[in-house]
Amino acid sequence: MKKRVLAAIMAAMMVVLTAGGCGDGSGSDSDSNKSSDQKTNDKKTVTVVTAGTGEPYSLLADDGSWTGIDSDMWAEIEERTGWNVEVKQAAFDAMWGELDTERSDVVANCTAVTDERMEKYNATIPYYGDAQCIIVNNENEDLQTVEDLKGLTVGCTNGQAAQNIIQGLAEQYGFTVTLYEDSAVGMNDLMLDRIDAYANTTTNVNQFMHNNEEADFRFFDEKLLANNVAYFLPKTDEGKELCDELNGLIQEMLDDGTIAEITEKWMYADMTQLIQEE
């Protein structure tokens, strides 16, 4: 009888211990899952807005894939920080409205630093340098300087840093400006003699000629503007904080050669060497 009672007591204890172990294990798994979920929820999300209309700068395809300099830049930033980077598309002019209404955190479209933009937005340190230029078809030997454009049509990308300059020159020298939403479309029109010249960035022209063997453009000796390229953020406390974080990351990527490699991949040259000292 004693043996039976002892056996029953031992069996009951085993049930309690087993139940307790499952409870602890279940609770541990739950806590672990909760911790994992909490980490995911706490992961910093940065919303980047881009025009995404073309390489080498930024191209958002119909399938959602993102390629170009800024795609590579933000993939590297995401990897180094663990941030969750979300990218959205807007027309070039509309990108700034995204910042103004705080629907996006950063404009990322290989955008030139201008005094006007600096007054309204926070700007990171530059991550590469570029130059605004005027190109013509090489066979058109009559066009050598801005003065030669009188009565002709010059294309320019809408919203690009060259726009204000070329429109001012148009008033001064008497030529017409046609704006394009896509630089490639404009340069294609130039190649087909639908316009007479195009104001664009040196890097964009080089990229277009690399991808279009029939394109034979010549640069005017005079440059419209040498400019740095940076990211822009709202002039808010949050914008300033994120800008400071990005500055540290960009400097790190400049120092270790990462950005040089990215620009060489897309522009066939180390464009970090063209950063203008401010």
Short mmCIF file of C-alpha atoms in Angstrom, two decimals:
data_model
loop_
_atom_site.label_atom_id
_atom_site.label_comp_id
_atom_site.label_asym_id
_atom_site.label_seq_id
_atom_site.Cartn_x
_atom_site.Cartn_y
_atom_site.Cartn_z
CA MET A 1 0.00 0.00 0.00
CA LYS A 2 2.80 2.39 0.98
CA LYS A 3 4.51 1.65 -2.30
CA ARG A 4 1.29 2.44 -4.22
CA VAL A 5 0.84 5.75 -2.37
CA LEU A 6 4.47 6.69 -2.95
CA ALA A 7 4.17 5.86 -6.64
CA ALA A 8 1.01 7.97 -6.94
CA ILE A 9 2.71 10.91 -5.22
CA MET A 10 5.74 10.63 -7.53
CA ALA A 11 3.49 10.49 -10.60
CA ALA A 12 1.63 13.60 -9.48
CA MET A 13 4.90 15.44 -8.92
CA MET A 14 6.06 14.50 -12.42
CA VAL A 15 2.86 15.91 -13.91
CA VAL A 16 3.31 19.19 -12.03
CA LEU A 17 6.98 19.47 -13.00
CA THR A 18 6.23 18.63 -16.61
CA ALA A 19 3.40 21.15 -16.76
CA GLY A 20 5.63 23.75 -15.17
CA GLY A 21 8.38 23.08 -17.69
CA CYS A 22 6.03 23.50 -20.64
CA GLY A 23 4.68 26.68 -19.13
CA ASP A 24 8.16 28.11 -18.68
CA GLY A 25 9.19 26.96 -22.12
CA SER A 26 6.05 28.34 -23.66
CA GLY A 27 6.48 31.58 -21.79
CA SER A 28 10.12 31.75 -22.81
CA ASP A 29 9.23 31.22 -26.46
CA SER A 30 6.51 33.84 -26.18
CA ASP A 31 8.91 36.30 -24.58
CA SER A 32 11.48 35.51 -27.25
CA ASN A 33 8.95 36.06 -30.01
CA LYS A 34 7.76 39.23 -28.35
CA SER A 35 11.33 40.44 -28.09
CA SER A 36 11.90 39.68 -31.77
CA ASP A 37 8.69 41.45 -32.73
CA GLN A 38 9.61 44.37 -30.52
CA LYS A 39 12.98 44.64 -32.25
CA THR A 40 11.25 44.68 -35.62
CA ASN A 41 8.78 47.31 -34.46
CA ASP A 42 11.59 49.40 -32.96
CA LYS A 43 13.64 49.26 -36.16
CA LYS A 44 14.11 52.78 -37.48
CA THR A 45 12.24 53.45 -40.72
CA VAL A 46 13.51 56.10 -43.12
CA THR A 47 11.30 57.06 -46.06
CA VAL A 48 13.25 58.15 -49.11
CA VAL A 49 11.56 59.91 -52.04
CA THR A 50 13.09 59.87 -55.51
CA ALA A 51 12.04 60.82 -59.02
CA GLY A 52 13.41 57.46 -60.11
CA THR A 53 13.28 58.24 -63.82
CA GLY A 54 16.65 57.01 -65.00
CA GLU A 55 20.12 55.66 -64.39
CA PRO A 56 22.84 56.48 -63.50
CA TYR A 57 21.12 58.45 -60.75
CA SER A 58 17.91 56.69 -59.74
CA LEU A 59 15.56 54.36 -61.58
CA LEU A 60 12.45 52.79 -60.09
CA ALA A 61 11.19 50.04 -62.38
CA ASP A 62 7.59 48.89 -62.73
CA ASP A 63 8.39 45.78 -60.68
CA GLY A 64 9.52 47.96 -57.77
CA SER A 65 13.24 47.34 -58.21
CA TRP A 66 15.51 50.32 -57.59
CA THR A 67 18.81 50.83 -59.39
CA GLY A 68 21.35 53.62 -59.82
CA ILE A 69 23.75 55.55 -57.62
CA ASP A 70 21.23 56.37 -54.92
CA SER A 71 19.92 52.81 -54.85
CA ASP A 72 23.43 51.55 -54.13
CA MET A 73 24.03 54.35 -51.62
CA TRP A 74 20.90 53.56 -49.63
CA ALA A 75 21.43 49.81 -49.78
CA GLU A 76 24.82 50.44 -48.17
CA ILE A 77 23.32 52.81 -45.59
CA GLU A 78 20.63 50.26 -44.75
CA GLU A 79 23.23 47.52 -44.32
CA ARG A 80 25.46 49.66 -42.08
CA THR A 81 22.67 50.95 -39.85
CA GLY A 82 20.02 48.22 -39.83
CA TRP A 83 17.43 50.85 -40.75
CA ASN A 84 14.33 49.92 -42.69
CA VAL A 85 14.62 52.10 -45.81
CA GLU A 86 11.38 52.64 -47.71
CA VAL A 87 11.53 54.25 -51.15
CA LYS A 88 8.67 56.07 -52.85
CA GLN A 89 8.44 57.81 -56.21
CA ALA A 90 7.34 61.35 -57.04
CA ALA A 91 7.88 63.74 -59.92
CA PHE A 92 11.00 65.86 -59.47
CA ASP A 93 9.06 68.97 -58.42
CA ALA A 94 6.75 66.94 -56.18
CA MET A 95 9.66 65.45 -54.20
CA TRP A 96 10.04 68.72 -52.32
CA GLY A 97 6.37 68.71 -51.39
CA GLU A 98 6.97 65.31 -49.82
CA LEU A 99 9.49 66.94 -47.48
CA ASP A 100 7.35 70.01 -46.85
CA THR A 101 4.43 67.86 -45.69
CA GLU A 102 6.72 65.38 -43.87
CA ARG A 103 5.43 62.45 -45.90
CA SER A 104 9.05 61.59 -46.66
CA ASP A 105 12.25 61.99 -44.67
CA VAL A 106 14.85 62.40 -47.42
CA VAL A 107 15.03 63.50 -51.06
CA ALA A 108 17.46 61.16 -52.82
CA ASN A 109 17.84 61.78 -56.53
CA CYS A 110 21.52 62.78 -56.91
CA THR A 111 20.34 66.34 -56.35
CA ALA A 112 22.61 69.37 -56.72
CA VAL A 113 23.27 71.66 -53.79
CA THR A 114 21.98 75.17 -54.49
CA ASP A 115 21.63 78.25 -52.27
CA GLU A 116 17.85 78.15 -52.73
CA ARG A 117 17.61 74.56 -51.55
CA MET A 118 19.99 75.18 -48.65
CA GLU A 119 17.80 78.02 -47.42
CA LYS A 120 14.71 75.84 -47.25
CA TYR A 121 16.05 72.39 -46.34
CA ASN A 122 18.74 70.64 -44.35
CA ALA A 123 21.44 69.26 -46.65
CA THR A 124 23.96 66.54 -45.90
CA ILE A 125 27.62 66.86 -46.71
CA PRO A 126 28.18 66.18 -50.44
CA TYR A 127 28.76 62.61 -51.54
CA TYR A 128 30.09 63.48 -54.99
CA GLY A 129 30.59 66.44 -57.31
CA ASP A 130 29.30 67.22 -60.79
CA ALA A 131 29.09 70.04 -63.32
CA GLN A 132 26.26 71.55 -65.34
CA CYS A 133 27.13 71.96 -69.00
CA ILE A 134 25.75 72.64 -72.49
CA ILE A 135 26.10 70.03 -75.22
CA VAL A 136 25.49 70.10 -78.96
CA ASN A 137 25.86 67.56 -81.75
CA ASN A 138 29.55 67.40 -82.62
CA GLU A 139 28.86 67.80 -86.34
CA ASN A 140 27.27 71.20 -85.74
CA GLU A 141 30.45 73.27 -85.90
CA ASP A 142 28.55 76.58 -85.98
CA LEU A 143 27.71 76.22 -82.29
CA GLN A 144 30.67 76.95 -80.06
CA THR A 145 29.45 79.32 -77.35
CA VAL A 146 26.22 80.43 -75.68
CA GLU A 147 26.10 83.45 -78.00
CA ASP A 148 25.71 81.10 -80.96
CA LEU A 149 22.41 79.77 -79.58
CA LYS A 150 20.43 82.92 -80.45
CA GLY A 151 17.10 82.03 -82.10
CA LEU A 152 17.59 78.31 -81.40
CA THR A 153 16.03 75.81 -78.96
CA VAL A 154 17.87 74.47 -75.93
CA GLY A 155 16.55 71.59 -73.87
CA CYS A 156 16.92 71.22 -70.10
CA THR A 157 15.69 68.79 -67.46
CA ASN A 158 12.88 70.26 -65.39
CA GLY A 159 14.01 71.01 -61.84
CA GLN A 160 17.70 70.45 -62.53
CA ALA A 161 20.21 72.94 -61.16
CA ALA A 162 20.93 74.10 -64.71
CA GLN A 163 17.33 75.22 -65.29
CA ASN A 164 17.48 78.65 -63.66
CA ILE A 165 20.83 79.37 -65.24
CA ILE A 166 19.81 78.35 -68.75
CA GLN A 167 16.52 80.26 -68.51
CA GLY A 168 18.43 83.37 -67.48
CA LEU A 169 20.82 82.92 -70.39
CA ALA A 170 17.85 82.44 -72.72
CA GLU A 171 16.57 85.91 -71.83
CA GLN A 172 20.03 87.35 -72.26
CA TYR A 173 20.96 85.69 -75.56
CA GLY A 174 17.56 85.17 -77.16
CA PHE A 175 17.05 81.42 -77.39
CA THR A 176 14.08 79.24 -76.37
CA VAL A 177 14.16 76.69 -73.54
CA THR A 178 12.23 73.41 -73.75
CA LEU A 179 11.88 71.51 -70.48
CA TYR A 180 11.95 67.72 -70.24
CA GLU A 181 10.97 65.47 -67.35
CA ASP A 182 13.54 62.90 -68.45
CA SER A 183 17.08 63.84 -69.49
CA ALA A 184 17.39 60.79 -71.74
CA VAL A 185 14.36 61.89 -73.76
CA GLY A 186 15.83 65.35 -74.16
CA MET A 187 19.24 64.10 -75.25
CA ASN A 188 17.57 61.71 -77.68
CA ASP A 189 15.78 64.71 -79.22
CA LEU A 190 19.12 66.48 -79.51
CA MET A 191 20.66 63.44 -81.17
CA LEU A 192 17.77 63.51 -83.70
CA ASP A 193 18.19 67.29 -84.27
CA ARG A 194 14.75 68.07 -82.84
CA ILE A 195 16.45 70.63 -80.60
CA ASP A 196 19.77 72.41 -81.02
CA ALA A 197 21.47 72.02 -77.65
CA TYR A 198 20.90 70.58 -74.19
CA ALA A 199 21.80 71.77 -70.69
CA ASN A 200 22.60 68.84 -68.43
CA THR A 201 25.09 67.36 -66.00
CA THR A 202 28.43 66.06 -67.25
CA THR A 203 27.82 62.67 -65.66
CA ASN A 204 24.39 62.26 -67.23
CA VAL A 205 25.78 63.11 -70.67
CA ASN A 206 28.65 60.65 -70.28
CA GLN A 207 26.21 57.92 -69.23
CA PHE A 208 23.93 58.59 -72.21
CA MET A 209 26.82 58.50 -74.70
CA HIS A 210 28.14 55.30 -73.12
CA ASN A 211 24.77 53.63 -73.68
CA ASN A 212 24.10 55.15 -77.13
CA GLU A 213 26.98 54.65 -79.53
CA GLU A 214 25.32 56.86 -82.15
CA ALA A 215 25.33 59.83 -79.77
CA ASP A 216 28.23 62.17 -80.62
CA PHE A 217 27.93 65.21 -78.40
CA ARG A 218 30.39 68.03 -77.84
CA PHE A 219 30.63 70.04 -74.63
CA PHE A 220 30.83 73.80 -74.66
CA ASP A 221 34.07 74.86 -72.98
CA GLU A 222 32.16 77.13 -70.61
CA LYS A 223 30.48 75.33 -67.72
CA LEU A 224 27.20 76.61 -66.33
CA LEU A 225 27.90 75.51 -62.79
CA ALA A 226 30.17 73.21 -60.80
CA ASN A 227 28.09 71.71 -58.03
CA ASN A 228 28.07 69.27 -55.16
CA VAL A 229 25.44 66.55 -54.77
CA ALA A 230 23.77 65.87 -51.42
CA TYR A 231 20.65 64.57 -49.70
CA PHE A 232 17.97 66.99 -48.51
CA LEU A 233 15.81 66.77 -45.41
CA PRO A 234 13.15 68.93 -43.74
CA LYS A 235 14.30 71.83 -41.54
CA THR A 236 12.88 70.26 -38.42
CA ASP A 237 14.49 68.85 -35.28
CA GLU A 238 13.94 65.34 -36.64
CA GLY A 239 15.36 66.34 -40.01
CA LYS A 240 18.44 67.82 -38.38
CA GLU A 241 18.99 64.71 -36.28
CA LEU A 242 18.73 62.40 -39.29
CA CYS A 243 20.93 64.75 -41.33
CA ASP A 244 23.67 64.51 -38.68
CA GLU A 245 23.44 60.72 -38.72
CA LEU A 246 23.71 60.65 -42.51
CA ASN A 247 26.69 62.99 -42.43
CA GLY A 248 28.59 60.52 -40.30
CA LEU A 249 27.69 57.64 -42.61
CA ILE A 250 28.56 59.55 -45.79
CA GLN A 251 31.92 60.62 -44.38
CA GLU A 252 32.64 57.02 -43.41
CA MET A 253 31.75 55.86 -46.93
CA LEU A 254 33.91 58.59 -48.47
CA ASP A 255 36.85 57.67 -46.28
CA ASP A 256 36.71 53.93 -47.01
CA GLY A 257 36.22 54.40 -50.76
CA THR A 258 32.70 52.96 -50.96
CA ILE A 259 31.21 56.00 -52.71
CA ALA A 260 34.15 56.18 -55.11
CA GLU A 261 33.38 52.60 -56.16
CA ILE A 262 29.67 53.37 -56.57
CA THR A 263 30.32 56.39 -58.81
CA GLU A 264 32.90 54.48 -60.83
CA LYS A 265 30.34 51.73 -61.38
CA TRP A 266 27.68 54.12 -62.69
CA MET A 267 29.67 57.05 -64.12
CA TYR A 268 32.96 55.43 -65.11
CA ALA A 269 34.95 57.82 -62.92
CA ASP A 270 35.54 58.60 -59.25
CA MET A 271 33.19 61.55 -58.93
CA THR A 272 34.10 62.09 -55.28
CA GLN A 273 37.21 63.82 -56.60
CA LEU A 274 34.98 66.61 -57.98
CA ILE A 275 33.49 67.59 -54.62
CA GLN A 276 33.82 71.36 -54.30
CA GLU A 277 35.31 72.75 -51.09
CA GLU A 278 32.81 75.08 -49.46
#
